[in-house]
């Protein structure tokens, strides 16, 4: 789908218009740049319409149950994408909706991001199966949890490197291990990066994390900054990814983000292409 529209201006429709006659609700309970724009543009390119809704302006979970919201929205729209806080809001919405519901990020997971990341890796380096991915920072991070979900599906190995007490959830590690992937925890950042094919980091403080703990988190995570010295220990052809938004010079230096290993802006663009495929898959069109 990406190749099919190479060279077109962004607003030009795709040759195929699978979403013609379809309307998609995009619900945001948290801020977003990439997810909001990529879903909206993607629906538009495929001939559909969007309703971009702020959770604040809806009765969702306050004044109306999530189940009733799901039933009502299902009478108006063909597909729902939601970015929310607790994952239970997403699962409850999906359980009661009669249309597909896409996870646009929860406190716990961010699967659309990982579909774009895997697409980006494979565009640059071929199949990700059997490759080594190293994630630096907070193991509870939603992007890293979805990397484990992705590992279970695509068969790559993951090493986490972060301070004690911030290891990933057992459920996600077990999911990847059960699928035959190697999942390691290595507190030494330099040891972790040996033979890495892909180095990933994310913000040290996520949108749902308490801002009052910011300083303490920064102190804990500072040794895990991805900088040129660390990247020098990865494979020479290792890629660097960050889902963005980034806090430059905190979790990663600008020299890495704008350097030869980095594919961060391809990663951002691929949100569009990967999510268009996800929407087609959800609607079987
Ligand atoms: N990476 C990502 O989901 O970005 P936004 O928060 O801008 O949507
Ligand atoms: N971990 C980040 C991802 C932002 C896209 C957050 O949840 O804030």
Short mmCIF file of C-alpha atoms and ligand atoms in Angstrom, two decimals:
data_model
loop_
_atom_site.label_atom_id
_atom_site.label_comp_id
_atom_site.label_asym_id
_atom_site.label_seq_id
_atom_site.Cartn_x
_atom_site.Cartn_y
_atom_site.Cartn_z
CA UNK A 1 0.00 0.00 0.00
CA UNK A 2 2.89 2.36 0.73
CA UNK A 3 4.57 1.56 -2.58
CA UNK A 4 1.31 1.96 -4.48
CA UNK A 5 1.09 5.63 -3.54
CA UNK A 6 4.77 6.55 -3.81
CA UNK A 7 5.25 10.07 -5.17
CA UNK A 8 1.65 11.17 -4.59
CA UNK A 9 0.76 14.26 -2.62
CA UNK A 10 -0.55 13.42 0.83
CA UNK A 11 -4.17 14.32 0.16
CA UNK A 12 -4.42 12.40 -3.09
CA UNK A 13 -6.74 9.39 -2.75
CA UNK A 14 -5.46 5.82 -3.10
CA UNK A 15 -6.45 4.00 -6.27
CA UNK A 16 -8.44 1.61 -4.12
CA UNK A 17 -11.06 3.27 -1.90
CA UNK A 18 -11.96 0.52 0.57
CA UNK A 19 -13.27 2.95 3.19
CA UNK A 20 -15.69 4.71 0.83
CA UNK A 21 -19.01 4.91 2.65
CA UNK A 22 -17.34 4.22 6.01
CA UNK A 23 -16.95 6.50 9.00
CA UNK A 24 -14.33 6.03 11.71
CA UNK A 25 -14.44 7.51 15.24
CA UNK A 26 -11.03 8.53 16.62
CA UNK A 27 -11.31 9.04 20.39
CA UNK A 28 -8.49 10.67 22.32
CA UNK A 29 -8.40 10.79 26.11
CA UNK A 30 -4.71 11.81 25.96
CA UNK A 31 -2.72 14.13 23.69
CA UNK A 32 -1.48 12.83 20.34
CA UNK A 33 0.20 14.14 17.20
CA UNK A 34 1.18 11.05 15.16
CA UNK A 35 -1.76 8.80 16.01
CA UNK A 36 -4.33 11.52 15.43
CA UNK A 37 -2.89 12.71 12.12
CA UNK A 38 -1.93 9.30 10.71
CA UNK A 39 -5.36 7.75 11.35
CA UNK A 40 -7.18 10.80 10.00
CA UNK A 41 -5.03 11.03 6.85
CA UNK A 42 -5.15 7.25 6.36
CA UNK A 43 -8.95 7.12 6.47
CA UNK A 44 -9.12 10.09 4.10
CA UNK A 45 -6.71 8.45 1.58
CA UNK A 46 -8.87 5.30 1.62
CA UNK A 47 -12.05 7.26 0.90
CA UNK A 48 -13.61 7.23 4.38
CA UNK A 49 -14.63 9.92 6.86
CA UNK A 50 -13.47 10.50 10.44
CA UNK A 51 -14.93 11.93 13.60
CA UNK A 52 -12.11 13.06 15.88
CA UNK A 53 -13.44 13.12 19.44
CA UNK A 54 -11.88 14.28 22.65
CA UNK A 55 -12.65 12.01 25.60
CA UNK A 56 -13.15 15.18 27.67
CA UNK A 57 -16.12 16.19 25.54
CA UNK A 58 -17.85 12.80 25.78
CA UNK A 59 -19.71 11.02 28.57
CA UNK A 60 -17.30 8.07 28.25
CA UNK A 61 -16.94 6.45 31.66
CA UNK A 62 -18.22 9.53 33.50
CA UNK A 63 -21.96 10.04 33.16
CA UNK A 64 -22.44 7.03 30.87
CA UNK A 65 -21.05 3.53 31.10
CA UNK A 66 -18.39 2.44 28.66
CA UNK A 67 -20.66 -0.41 27.56
CA UNK A 68 -23.50 1.97 26.65
CA UNK A 69 -21.07 4.28 24.86
CA UNK A 70 -19.85 1.29 22.84
CA UNK A 71 -23.42 0.29 21.89
CA UNK A 72 -24.32 3.83 20.87
CA UNK A 73 -21.16 4.52 18.85
CA UNK A 74 -21.66 1.20 17.04
CA UNK A 75 -24.96 2.57 15.67
CA UNK A 76 -23.18 5.59 14.13
CA UNK A 77 -19.72 4.51 12.98
CA UNK A 78 -18.09 1.54 11.26
CA UNK A 79 -14.85 1.49 13.25
CA UNK A 80 -13.54 2.97 16.52
CA UNK A 81 -9.97 3.88 17.44
CA UNK A 82 -9.38 4.88 21.05
CA UNK A 83 -6.42 6.25 22.99
CA UNK A 84 -7.14 5.93 26.69
CA UNK A 85 -5.63 5.47 30.14
CA UNK A 86 -6.59 2.11 31.70
CA UNK A 87 -6.59 -0.79 29.27
CA UNK A 88 -9.90 -1.93 30.80
CA UNK A 89 -11.63 1.00 29.02
CA UNK A 90 -10.40 -0.34 25.67
CA UNK A 91 -11.34 -3.95 26.41
CA UNK A 92 -14.76 -3.01 27.76
CA UNK A 93 -15.43 -0.83 24.73
CA UNK A 94 -14.36 -3.66 22.42
CA UNK A 95 -16.46 -6.19 24.30
CA UNK A 96 -19.67 -4.19 23.91
CA UNK A 97 -19.13 -2.58 20.51
CA UNK A 98 -20.47 -4.36 17.45
CA UNK A 99 -17.80 -2.70 15.27
CA UNK A 100 -14.03 -3.25 15.52
CA UNK A 101 -12.11 -1.24 18.13
CA UNK A 102 -8.43 -0.35 17.57
CA UNK A 103 -5.99 0.35 20.41
CA UNK A 104 -4.41 3.76 19.79
CA UNK A 105 -2.38 3.48 23.04
CA UNK A 106 -3.24 2.67 26.62
CA UNK A 107 -1.11 2.99 29.74
CA UNK A 108 -0.13 -0.62 29.14
CA UNK A 109 0.24 -1.19 25.39
CA UNK A 110 0.75 0.56 22.02
CA UNK A 111 0.41 -2.11 19.32
CA UNK A 112 -0.12 0.18 16.28
CA UNK A 113 3.28 1.69 17.03
CA UNK A 114 4.96 -1.69 16.98
CA UNK A 115 3.32 -2.68 13.68
CA UNK A 116 4.86 0.49 12.19
CA UNK A 117 8.20 -0.24 13.86
CA UNK A 118 8.35 -3.79 12.50
CA UNK A 119 7.41 -2.50 9.05
CA UNK A 120 10.21 0.06 9.30
CA UNK A 121 12.78 -2.52 10.39
CA UNK A 122 11.81 -4.83 7.53
CA UNK A 123 11.93 -2.03 4.95
CA UNK A 124 15.53 -1.30 5.94
CA UNK A 125 16.89 -4.69 6.94
CA UNK A 126 14.54 -7.48 5.78
CA UNK A 127 12.74 -9.96 8.05
CA UNK A 128 12.86 -9.15 11.77
CA UNK A 129 12.47 -12.83 12.71
CA UNK A 130 15.50 -13.99 14.70
CA UNK A 131 16.89 -10.45 15.17
CA UNK A 132 17.94 -8.94 18.50
CA UNK A 133 15.99 -5.92 19.78
CA UNK A 134 17.30 -4.02 22.82
CA UNK A 135 14.94 -1.73 24.77
CA UNK A 136 16.36 0.88 27.17
CA UNK A 137 14.47 2.47 30.02
CA UNK A 138 11.30 1.64 31.89
CA UNK A 139 10.30 -1.98 31.24
CA UNK A 140 6.68 -1.18 32.14
CA UNK A 141 6.56 1.19 29.20
CA UNK A 142 3.60 0.63 26.84
CA UNK A 143 5.80 0.60 23.72
CA UNK A 144 8.11 -2.04 25.20
CA UNK A 145 5.16 -4.20 26.31
CA UNK A 146 3.89 -4.16 22.76
CA UNK A 147 7.37 -5.03 21.49
CA UNK A 148 6.99 -8.22 23.55
CA UNK A 149 3.56 -8.82 21.99
CA UNK A 150 5.21 -8.24 18.59
CA UNK A 151 8.06 -10.64 19.42
CA UNK A 152 5.49 -13.36 20.16
CA UNK A 153 4.00 -12.87 16.68
CA UNK A 154 7.13 -12.18 14.62
CA UNK A 155 9.73 -14.27 16.47
CA UNK A 156 12.48 -11.82 17.43
CA UNK A 157 14.53 -11.74 20.63
CA UNK A 158 14.39 -8.90 23.17
CA UNK A 159 16.81 -7.68 25.83
CA UNK A 160 15.64 -5.08 28.36
CA UNK A 161 18.11 -2.80 29.99
CA UNK A 162 16.95 -0.59 32.81
CA UNK A 163 17.24 -0.13 36.56
CA UNK A 164 16.08 -2.78 39.05
CA UNK A 165 12.38 -2.54 39.82
CA UNK A 166 11.43 -1.43 36.31
CA UNK A 167 11.37 -4.84 34.61
CA UNK A 168 8.58 -5.61 32.11
CA UNK A 169 5.34 -7.29 33.19
CA UNK A 170 5.69 -11.06 33.52
CA UNK A 171 2.58 -11.62 31.40
CA UNK A 172 4.20 -10.04 28.34
CA UNK A 173 7.58 -11.68 28.91
CA UNK A 174 5.89 -15.08 29.25
CA UNK A 175 3.88 -14.48 26.08
CA UNK A 176 7.09 -13.92 24.08
CA UNK A 177 8.97 -16.78 25.78
CA UNK A 178 6.08 -19.19 25.16
CA UNK A 179 6.32 -18.32 21.47
CA UNK A 180 9.99 -19.38 21.55
CA UNK A 181 11.62 -15.93 21.76
CA UNK A 182 14.54 -15.20 24.03
CA UNK A 183 13.68 -12.45 26.55
CA UNK A 184 16.57 -11.23 28.68
CA UNK A 185 17.05 -8.58 31.35
CA UNK A 186 20.52 -7.03 31.50
CA UNK A 187 21.11 -4.12 33.83
CA UNK A 188 24.46 -3.23 32.26
CA UNK A 189 23.59 -1.06 29.22
CA UNK A 190 26.82 -1.84 27.34
CA UNK A 191 26.49 -5.61 27.80
CA UNK A 192 22.85 -5.42 26.71
CA UNK A 193 23.63 -3.81 23.35
CA UNK A 194 26.16 -6.41 22.14
CA UNK A 195 25.01 -7.74 18.74
CA UNK A 196 21.87 -5.58 18.75
CA UNK A 197 20.10 -5.28 15.39
CA UNK A 198 17.66 -2.70 16.73
CA UNK A 199 18.02 -0.30 19.66
CA UNK A 200 14.82 1.24 21.03
CA UNK A 201 14.11 3.77 23.71
CA UNK A 202 11.14 5.87 24.81
CA UNK A 203 10.37 8.77 27.09
CA UNK A 204 11.35 8.19 30.72
CA UNK A 205 8.05 9.62 31.95
CA UNK A 206 4.94 8.56 30.00
CA UNK A 207 1.75 10.59 29.71
CA UNK A 208 0.05 8.63 32.49
CA UNK A 209 3.05 8.63 34.85
CA UNK A 210 2.95 10.97 37.82
CA UNK A 211 4.90 14.14 37.07
CA UNK A 212 5.90 14.39 40.75
CA UNK A 213 8.11 11.30 40.36
CA UNK A 214 9.87 12.81 37.34
CA UNK A 215 13.14 13.75 39.02
CA UNK A 216 13.50 10.39 40.73
CA UNK A 217 12.84 8.57 37.43
CA UNK A 218 15.35 10.69 35.57
CA UNK A 219 18.00 9.88 38.18
CA UNK A 220 17.24 6.16 37.89
CA UNK A 221 17.18 6.10 34.10
CA UNK A 222 20.03 8.47 33.23
CA UNK A 223 22.59 5.60 32.93
CA UNK A 224 20.38 4.16 30.17
CA UNK A 225 20.53 7.14 27.82
CA UNK A 226 21.10 6.03 24.21
CA UNK A 227 24.12 8.02 23.04
CA UNK A 228 26.93 7.59 20.51
CA UNK A 229 29.15 5.71 22.98
CA UNK A 230 26.42 3.13 23.57
CA UNK A 231 25.51 2.79 19.87
CA UNK A 232 29.18 2.11 19.10
CA UNK A 233 28.77 -1.24 20.92
CA UNK A 234 25.78 -2.35 18.81
CA UNK A 235 26.14 -4.04 15.41
CA UNK A 236 27.54 -1.62 12.83
CA UNK A 237 24.25 -1.82 10.88
CA UNK A 238 21.99 -1.54 13.96
CA UNK A 239 18.92 0.67 13.61
CA UNK A 240 17.74 3.13 16.25
CA UNK A 241 14.04 3.73 16.92
CA UNK A 242 11.99 6.02 19.15
CA UNK A 243 8.20 6.21 18.79
CA UNK A 244 8.33 9.97 19.47
CA UNK A 245 7.63 12.43 21.02
CA UNK A 246 11.19 12.45 22.40
CA UNK A 247 12.89 14.49 25.08
CA UNK A 248 16.11 15.15 23.25
CA UNK A 249 19.29 14.80 25.35
CA UNK A 250 17.37 12.80 27.97
CA UNK A 251 16.52 9.24 26.85
CA UNK A 252 18.50 9.72 23.60
CA UNK A 253 20.94 12.30 22.34
CA UNK A 254 20.28 14.32 19.18
CA UNK A 255 23.48 12.86 17.76
CA UNK A 256 21.81 9.42 17.81
CA UNK A 257 18.32 10.63 16.87
CA UNK A 258 19.65 12.48 13.83
CA UNK A 259 22.58 10.10 13.22
CA UNK A 260 23.22 7.28 10.74
CA UNK A 261 21.48 4.51 12.73
CA UNK A 262 18.25 6.45 13.23
CA UNK A 263 15.02 5.70 11.34
CA UNK A 264 12.73 7.69 13.64
CA UNK A 265 10.97 9.67 10.92
CA UNK A 266 10.40 6.62 8.70
CA UNK A 267 8.94 5.04 11.82
CA UNK A 268 6.58 7.99 12.26
CA UNK A 269 5.53 7.93 8.58
CA UNK A 270 4.91 4.20 8.69
CA UNK A 271 2.22 4.70 11.32
CA UNK A 272 0.11 5.87 8.39
CA UNK A 273 0.75 2.88 6.12
CA UNK A 274 0.63 0.21 8.83
CA UNK A 275 -2.62 1.57 10.32
CA UNK A 276 -4.28 1.75 6.91
CA UNK A 277 -3.59 -1.99 6.60
CA UNK A 278 -4.85 -2.57 10.17
CA UNK A 279 -8.12 -0.78 9.38
CA UNK A 280 -8.62 -2.83 6.20
CA UNK A 281 -7.87 -6.00 8.14
CA UNK A 282 -10.35 -5.07 10.90
CA UNK A 283 -13.11 -4.45 8.38
CA UNK A 284 -12.03 -7.32 6.09
CA UNK A 285 -12.07 -4.96 3.07
N1 LIG B 1 4.11 7.72 18.86
C1 LIG B 1 2.89 8.19 19.08
O1 LIG B 1 1.92 7.47 19.32
O2 LIG B 1 2.81 9.55 18.99
P1 LIG B 1 1.58 10.47 19.40
O3 LIG B 1 1.49 10.45 20.90
O4 LIG B 1 1.95 11.83 18.88
O5 LIG B 1 0.33 9.95 18.78
N1 LIG B 2 5.29 5.82 26.44
C1 LIG B 2 4.76 7.02 25.83
C2 LIG B 2 4.41 6.79 24.41
C3 LIG B 2 3.92 8.01 23.67
C4 LIG B 2 3.53 7.73 22.27
C5 LIG B 2 3.56 7.48 26.63
O1 LIG B 2 2.69 6.66 26.94
O2 LIG B 2 3.49 8.67 26.96
#
